[in-house]
Coordinates of C-alpha atoms and ligand atoms in Angstrom, one line a residue:
M1 CA 309.8 81.7 -93.0
N2 CA 312.5 84.7 -93.2
I3 CA 313.0 85.5 -89.6
L4 CA 314.4 88.7 -88.0
L5 CA 315.7 87.6 -84.6
T6 CA 317.0 90.4 -82.4
G7 CA 319.0 89.4 -79.6
A8 CA 320.2 86.3 -81.6
S9 CA 323.7 86.5 -79.9
G10 CA 322.3 85.9 -76.4
F11 CA 321.3 83.0 -74.5
V12 CA 317.6 82.6 -75.9
G13 CA 318.5 84.1 -79.3
R14 CA 321.2 81.3 -79.8
N15 CA 318.8 78.9 -78.8
L16 CA 315.9 80.3 -80.9
G17 CA 318.5 80.3 -83.7
M18 CA 319.4 77.0 -83.4
A19 CA 316.2 75.8 -83.1
L20 CA 314.7 77.8 -86.0
T21 CA 317.5 77.0 -88.4
T22 CA 316.7 72.9 -87.5
A23 CA 313.2 73.8 -88.3
G24 CA 313.9 75.0 -91.7
H25 CA 313.5 79.0 -91.2
V26 CA 316.0 81.3 -92.4
V27 CA 317.3 83.4 -89.9
R28 CA 318.3 87.1 -89.7
P29 CA 320.2 87.9 -86.8
V30 CA 320.3 91.4 -84.9
S31 CA 322.8 92.6 -82.5
R32 CA 325.8 94.2 -81.8
R33 CA 327.9 91.1 -82.3
H34 CA 325.8 91.2 -85.7
G35 CA 326.6 94.8 -86.4
V36 CA 323.5 96.3 -85.0
D37 CA 323.1 98.6 -82.0
L38 CA 319.7 98.9 -80.8
T39 CA 320.4 102.5 -78.9
K40 CA 320.5 103.7 -82.7
M41 CA 317.2 101.9 -83.8
L42 CA 315.0 104.4 -82.2
S43 CA 312.6 105.1 -85.5
P44 CA 310.5 102.7 -87.5
T45 CA 312.3 103.9 -90.7
D46 CA 315.9 102.4 -88.8
W47 CA 314.2 99.1 -89.2
L48 CA 312.9 99.4 -92.8
A49 CA 315.8 97.7 -94.7
Q50 CA 316.2 95.1 -91.6
L51 CA 312.6 93.9 -92.5
D52 CA 313.0 93.6 -96.4
G53 CA 312.2 89.8 -97.4
I54 CA 311.3 89.1 -93.6
D55 CA 308.2 87.0 -92.8
A56 CA 308.0 87.3 -88.8
V57 CA 309.9 88.9 -86.1
I58 CA 311.2 87.9 -82.6
N59 CA 312.3 90.4 -80.4
A60 CA 314.9 88.7 -77.8
V61 CA 317.0 91.8 -76.8
G62 CA 317.3 92.7 -73.0
I63 CA 319.4 93.7 -70.3
I64 CA 318.8 92.9 -66.5
G65 CA 320.5 95.9 -65.3
E66 CA 321.4 99.6 -66.9
T67 CA 324.7 101.2 -67.6
R68 CA 325.8 104.5 -69.3
G69 CA 324.9 103.7 -72.5
Q70 CA 322.7 100.6 -71.7
R71 CA 319.2 102.1 -70.5
F72 CA 315.9 100.1 -70.1
D73 CA 314.0 102.3 -71.6
V74 CA 315.8 102.5 -74.8
L75 CA 316.7 98.8 -75.3
H76 CA 313.6 97.4 -73.4
T77 CA 310.7 100.3 -75.1
L78 CA 312.2 102.6 -77.7
A79 CA 313.9 100.6 -80.3
P80 CA 311.3 97.5 -80.1
T81 CA 308.5 99.6 -80.2
A82 CA 309.8 101.2 -83.2
L83 CA 310.5 97.7 -84.9
F84 CA 306.9 96.8 -84.4
R85 CA 305.8 100.0 -86.0
A86 CA 308.3 99.1 -88.9
C87 CA 306.4 95.9 -88.8
E88 CA 302.9 97.2 -89.0
Q89 CA 304.1 99.8 -91.7
V90 CA 305.6 97.1 -94.2
G91 CA 302.9 94.3 -93.2
V92 CA 305.3 91.9 -91.3
R93 CA 302.3 90.2 -89.4
R94 CA 304.0 87.9 -86.9
V95 CA 305.7 89.4 -84.3
V96 CA 306.7 87.7 -81.1
Q97 CA 307.8 89.9 -78.2
I98 CA 309.9 88.2 -75.1
S99 CA 309.0 89.7 -72.4
A100 CA 309.4 88.6 -68.5
L101 CA 307.2 87.1 -65.8
G102 CA 306.2 90.1 -63.9
A103 CA 305.7 92.4 -66.6
D104 CA 302.4 93.2 -65.7
D105 CA 299.7 95.2 -63.7
T106 CA 301.8 94.7 -60.6
A107 CA 305.4 95.8 -62.2
F108 CA 307.5 98.3 -60.1
S109 CA 310.7 97.8 -61.5
A110 CA 312.6 100.0 -64.4
Y111 CA 313.3 96.5 -66.0
H112 CA 309.5 95.1 -65.6
L113 CA 307.8 98.8 -66.7
S114 CA 310.2 98.9 -69.5
K115 CA 309.2 95.6 -70.8
R116 CA 305.4 96.1 -69.9
A117 CA 305.6 99.3 -72.2
A118 CA 306.7 97.5 -75.2
D119 CA 304.5 94.9 -74.6
E120 CA 301.3 97.3 -74.3
A121 CA 302.8 99.1 -77.1
L122 CA 302.9 96.0 -79.7
L123 CA 299.5 94.6 -78.6
R124 CA 298.1 97.9 -79.8
L125 CA 299.2 97.9 -83.4
D126 CA 297.5 95.8 -86.2
V127 CA 299.7 93.4 -86.4
D128 CA 299.6 89.7 -84.7
G129 CA 301.3 90.4 -81.9
F130 CA 302.4 87.8 -79.0
V131 CA 303.8 88.4 -75.7
V132 CA 305.7 85.6 -73.9
R133 CA 306.7 86.1 -70.4
P134 CA 309.2 83.6 -69.2
S135 CA 310.2 82.9 -65.5
L136 CA 313.9 82.4 -65.1
I137 CA 315.0 80.5 -67.3
Y138 CA 317.8 77.9 -67.0
G139 CA 319.8 75.9 -69.5
R140 CA 323.4 75.7 -70.8
G141 CA 324.8 79.2 -71.7
G142 CA 322.5 81.1 -69.8
T143 CA 324.3 84.1 -67.8
S144 CA 322.1 83.9 -64.8
A145 CA 321.8 80.0 -64.8
A146 CA 325.5 80.2 -65.0
L147 CA 325.4 82.6 -61.9
F148 CA 323.0 80.6 -59.8
L149 CA 325.2 77.4 -60.5
R150 CA 328.3 78.7 -59.5
V151 CA 326.4 80.6 -56.1
S152 CA 324.9 77.4 -55.4
A153 CA 328.2 75.4 -55.1
L154 CA 329.9 77.8 -52.6
P155 CA 330.6 76.5 -49.0
L156 CA 327.9 78.9 -47.7
I157 CA 325.2 79.8 -50.1
P158 CA 324.1 83.4 -49.6
V159 CA 320.4 83.6 -49.7
L160 CA 318.5 86.8 -49.0
E161 CA 316.4 86.4 -45.6
V162 CA 316.0 82.3 -45.2
G163 CA 315.6 81.9 -48.9
Q164 CA 311.8 81.1 -48.9
Q165 CA 311.3 83.6 -52.2
R166 CA 309.5 81.5 -54.4
L167 CA 310.1 80.7 -58.1
Q168 CA 309.4 78.5 -61.1
P169 CA 312.5 78.1 -63.1
V170 CA 311.6 77.2 -66.8
H171 CA 314.0 75.2 -68.9
I172 CA 315.2 76.8 -72.3
S173 CA 313.5 74.2 -74.2
D174 CA 310.2 75.2 -73.3
V175 CA 310.7 79.1 -74.0
V176 CA 311.6 77.9 -77.3
A177 CA 309.2 75.6 -77.9
T178 CA 306.5 78.4 -77.1
V179 CA 308.0 80.7 -79.3
L180 CA 308.3 78.5 -82.4
R181 CA 304.3 77.6 -81.4
A182 CA 303.8 81.1 -81.6
L183 CA 305.3 81.7 -85.1
D184 CA 302.3 80.6 -87.0
G185 CA 298.5 79.3 -87.2
P186 CA 296.1 81.2 -84.9
L187 CA 297.0 81.9 -81.4
P188 CA 294.3 81.4 -78.5
Q189 CA 295.8 84.3 -76.7
R190 CA 298.1 87.2 -77.1
T191 CA 299.9 87.2 -73.7
I192 CA 301.5 83.9 -72.2
D193 CA 303.4 83.3 -69.1
V194 CA 306.3 80.5 -69.4
V195 CA 306.8 79.1 -66.1
G196 CA 308.3 75.5 -65.3
P197 CA 306.2 72.7 -63.8
Q198 CA 307.2 73.2 -59.9
T199 CA 307.8 75.8 -57.7
F200 CA 310.4 76.2 -55.3
T201 CA 312.2 78.3 -53.0
F202 CA 315.2 80.0 -53.6
A203 CA 316.7 77.9 -50.7
D204 CA 315.4 74.5 -52.5
W205 CA 316.2 76.0 -56.0
M206 CA 320.3 76.3 -54.9
Q207 CA 320.0 72.8 -53.5
T208 CA 318.7 71.3 -56.7
L209 CA 321.4 73.3 -58.6
R210 CA 324.1 71.3 -56.0
V211 CA 322.6 68.0 -56.8
A212 CA 323.0 68.7 -60.4
Q213 CA 326.5 69.4 -60.2
G214 CA 327.0 66.3 -58.1
L215 CA 327.3 68.2 -54.9
P216 CA 325.9 67.5 -51.3
Q217 CA 323.2 69.6 -49.7
G218 CA 325.0 73.1 -49.1
R219 CA 325.1 75.3 -45.9
L220 CA 322.8 78.7 -46.3
L221 CA 324.2 82.1 -45.5
P222 CA 320.8 84.2 -44.7
V223 CA 321.4 87.8 -45.8
P224 CA 318.9 90.3 -44.5
H225 CA 317.2 92.0 -47.1
R226 CA 318.6 95.9 -46.1
L227 CA 322.1 94.3 -46.0
A228 CA 321.4 92.9 -49.5
L229 CA 320.4 96.2 -51.1
K230 CA 323.4 97.6 -49.9
M231 CA 325.8 95.3 -50.9
C232 CA 324.1 95.1 -54.5
R233 CA 324.6 99.2 -54.3
L234 CA 328.3 98.4 -53.9
G235 CA 328.3 95.9 -56.6
Q236 CA 326.6 97.6 -59.1
V237 CA 330.0 99.0 -60.1
L238 CA 330.9 95.7 -60.8
T239 CA 328.3 94.4 -62.6
P240 CA 324.8 95.6 -63.7
L241 CA 323.1 92.1 -62.4
A242 CA 323.8 93.7 -59.0
A243 CA 320.8 96.3 -59.5
P244 CA 319.0 96.7 -55.9
D245 CA 315.8 96.1 -58.4
N246 CA 317.0 92.4 -59.0
V247 CA 317.1 91.9 -55.0
R248 CA 313.3 93.7 -54.7
M249 CA 312.3 91.5 -57.6
L250 CA 313.3 88.4 -56.2
R251 CA 311.9 89.2 -52.8
K252 CA 308.5 89.7 -54.2
G253 CA 308.7 86.4 -56.4
Y254 CA 306.8 85.9 -59.0
L255 CA 304.7 82.7 -59.9
A256 CA 301.9 81.6 -62.8
D257 CA 299.4 78.8 -63.6
S258 CA 301.8 76.1 -65.1
R259 CA 298.9 74.7 -66.8
V260 CA 298.2 77.5 -69.1
I261 CA 301.3 76.9 -71.1
E262 CA 301.2 73.4 -70.8
R263 CA 298.1 73.8 -72.7
F264 CA 299.1 76.1 -75.4
L265 CA 302.4 73.6 -76.3
G266 CA 300.2 70.4 -75.8
R267 CA 302.8 68.5 -73.6
P268 CA 303.9 68.7 -70.4
L269 CA 306.5 70.9 -69.4
L270 CA 310.3 69.5 -68.7
R271 CA 311.2 69.2 -65.2
P272 CA 314.4 70.3 -63.7
E273 CA 315.8 66.9 -63.6
P274 CA 319.7 67.4 -62.7
Y275 CA 320.5 66.2 -66.4
L276 CA 318.7 69.2 -67.7
Q277 CA 320.9 71.7 -66.2
F278 CA 323.4 70.7 -69.0
E279 CA 321.5 70.2 -72.0
D280 CA 321.2 72.5 -75.5
A281 CA 318.2 73.5 -76.3
A282 CA 318.2 72.3 -79.6
I283 CA 318.8 68.6 -78.4
L284 CA 316.1 68.9 -76.3
W285 CA 314.1 70.6 -78.7
R286 CA 314.4 67.6 -81.3
N287 CA 313.3 64.9 -78.7
T288 CA 310.0 66.9 -77.5
Ligands
LIG1 N1 317.6 84.4 -69.0 C1 316.2 84.7 -68.4 O1 316.4 83.9 -67.3 C2 315.1 85.7 -68.6 C3 314.1 85.4 -68.1 C4 312.7 86.4 -68.4 C5 313.0 87.0 -69.6 N2 313.9 87.1 -69.9 C6 314.1 88.1 -71.3 O2 314.9 87.2 -72.6 C7 315.4 88.1 -73.2 C8 316.8 87.4 -73.7 O3 317.7 87.2 -72.5 P1 318.7 86.6 -72.4 O4 319.1 85.5 -71.2 O5 319.0 86.0 -73.7 O6 319.6 87.9 -72.2 P2 321.2 87.7 -72.9 O7 321.9 86.4 -73.0 O8 321.7 88.7 -71.8 O9 321.3 88.2 -74.4 C9 320.8 89.7 -74.4 C10 320.9 89.5 -76.1 O10 320.5 91.1 -76.3 C11 321.3 91.8 -76.9 N3 321.5 93.4 -77.2 C12 322.1 93.9 -75.6 N4 322.1 95.2 -75.8 C13 322.0 95.7 -77.4 C14 322.3 96.7 -78.0 N5 322.5 97.6 -77.5 N6 322.1 96.4 -79.6 C15 321.7 95.3 -80.3 N7 321.1 94.4 -79.2 C16 321.8 94.4 -77.7 C17 322.5 91.3 -76.8 O11 323.6 91.2 -77.8 P3 324.9 92.2 -78.1 O12 325.6 91.8 -76.4 O13 325.6 91.1 -78.9 O14 324.8 93.0 -78.6 C18 322.1 89.7 -76.6 O15 322.0 89.1 -78.0 C19 315.4 89.6 -72.8 O16 314.5 90.5 -72.9 C20 315.2 89.2 -71.4 O17 314.7 89.9 -70.4 C21 315.2 86.3 -69.8

């Protein structure tokens, strides 16, 4: 198939691109690095040339915090919705949207709400839309994965409150496998939560990442919620990752039943054994 892949230069997009090419597909990459800025792709007509000869579309564009030129509503909702409508217009049937765990009825953050708006827009159209909602993804080359690795290696590991927030980190290979599985054949459902097989507290996840780096168990530095929010408001100047909403989302914690994605893939999910942290998805994907 000829596949248009937005977000092709990102963590998820790069891994998808490798796996798609290995599987014999031809990928048309879209990102600013590939010369396409989504902030300028807000109408279906903007996408028509990109869709010429395309059989399926994967949207893997996203940001975790806003800057002046990079807004959630533009990148997560307006541009993808224009792309999805263009797909409907020209008859590209299969469209896979990478959303996020928590972009559902419980959403409160601008991140999740903007994702949910695009998911809903896609599912309203006359295309075979499929929404993939991953939890925290780990694997080599991920920005947040790398940040968590660095934080876990600190002599004192800062954790929100006492680090009891729950999460189900999922390996990039399982996200890639889900998208590939969603590209052809009948779909048993239209939305799927892609979570890892184990639930960790944030504190336990930090210790697991330390073990993966050959470090002994570390000491935790509990940070009260209010202080964390204040620090984020200041830190936002340095990195959009420090958005206070990201603390609120971490605090809420998002979980899903991992048996659903296991049934979808028809195989067990990868367990976060230490060696997995540093593998490329393409290598693992070929072996699973
Ligand atoms: N990583 C996770 O743990 C995780 C978890 C759940 C959901 N997700 C979702 O998965 C998707 C991919 O995440 P990721 O981790 O791969 O993020 P990433 O590494 O930051 O990649 C983001 C991608 O979006 C592109 N992009 C950003 N602004 C753009 C613009 N103005 N025009 C064109 N392209 C633009 C980037 O390309 P350029 O910078 O070259 O433009 C890049 O290819 C996102 O929707 C994210 O919300 C990720």
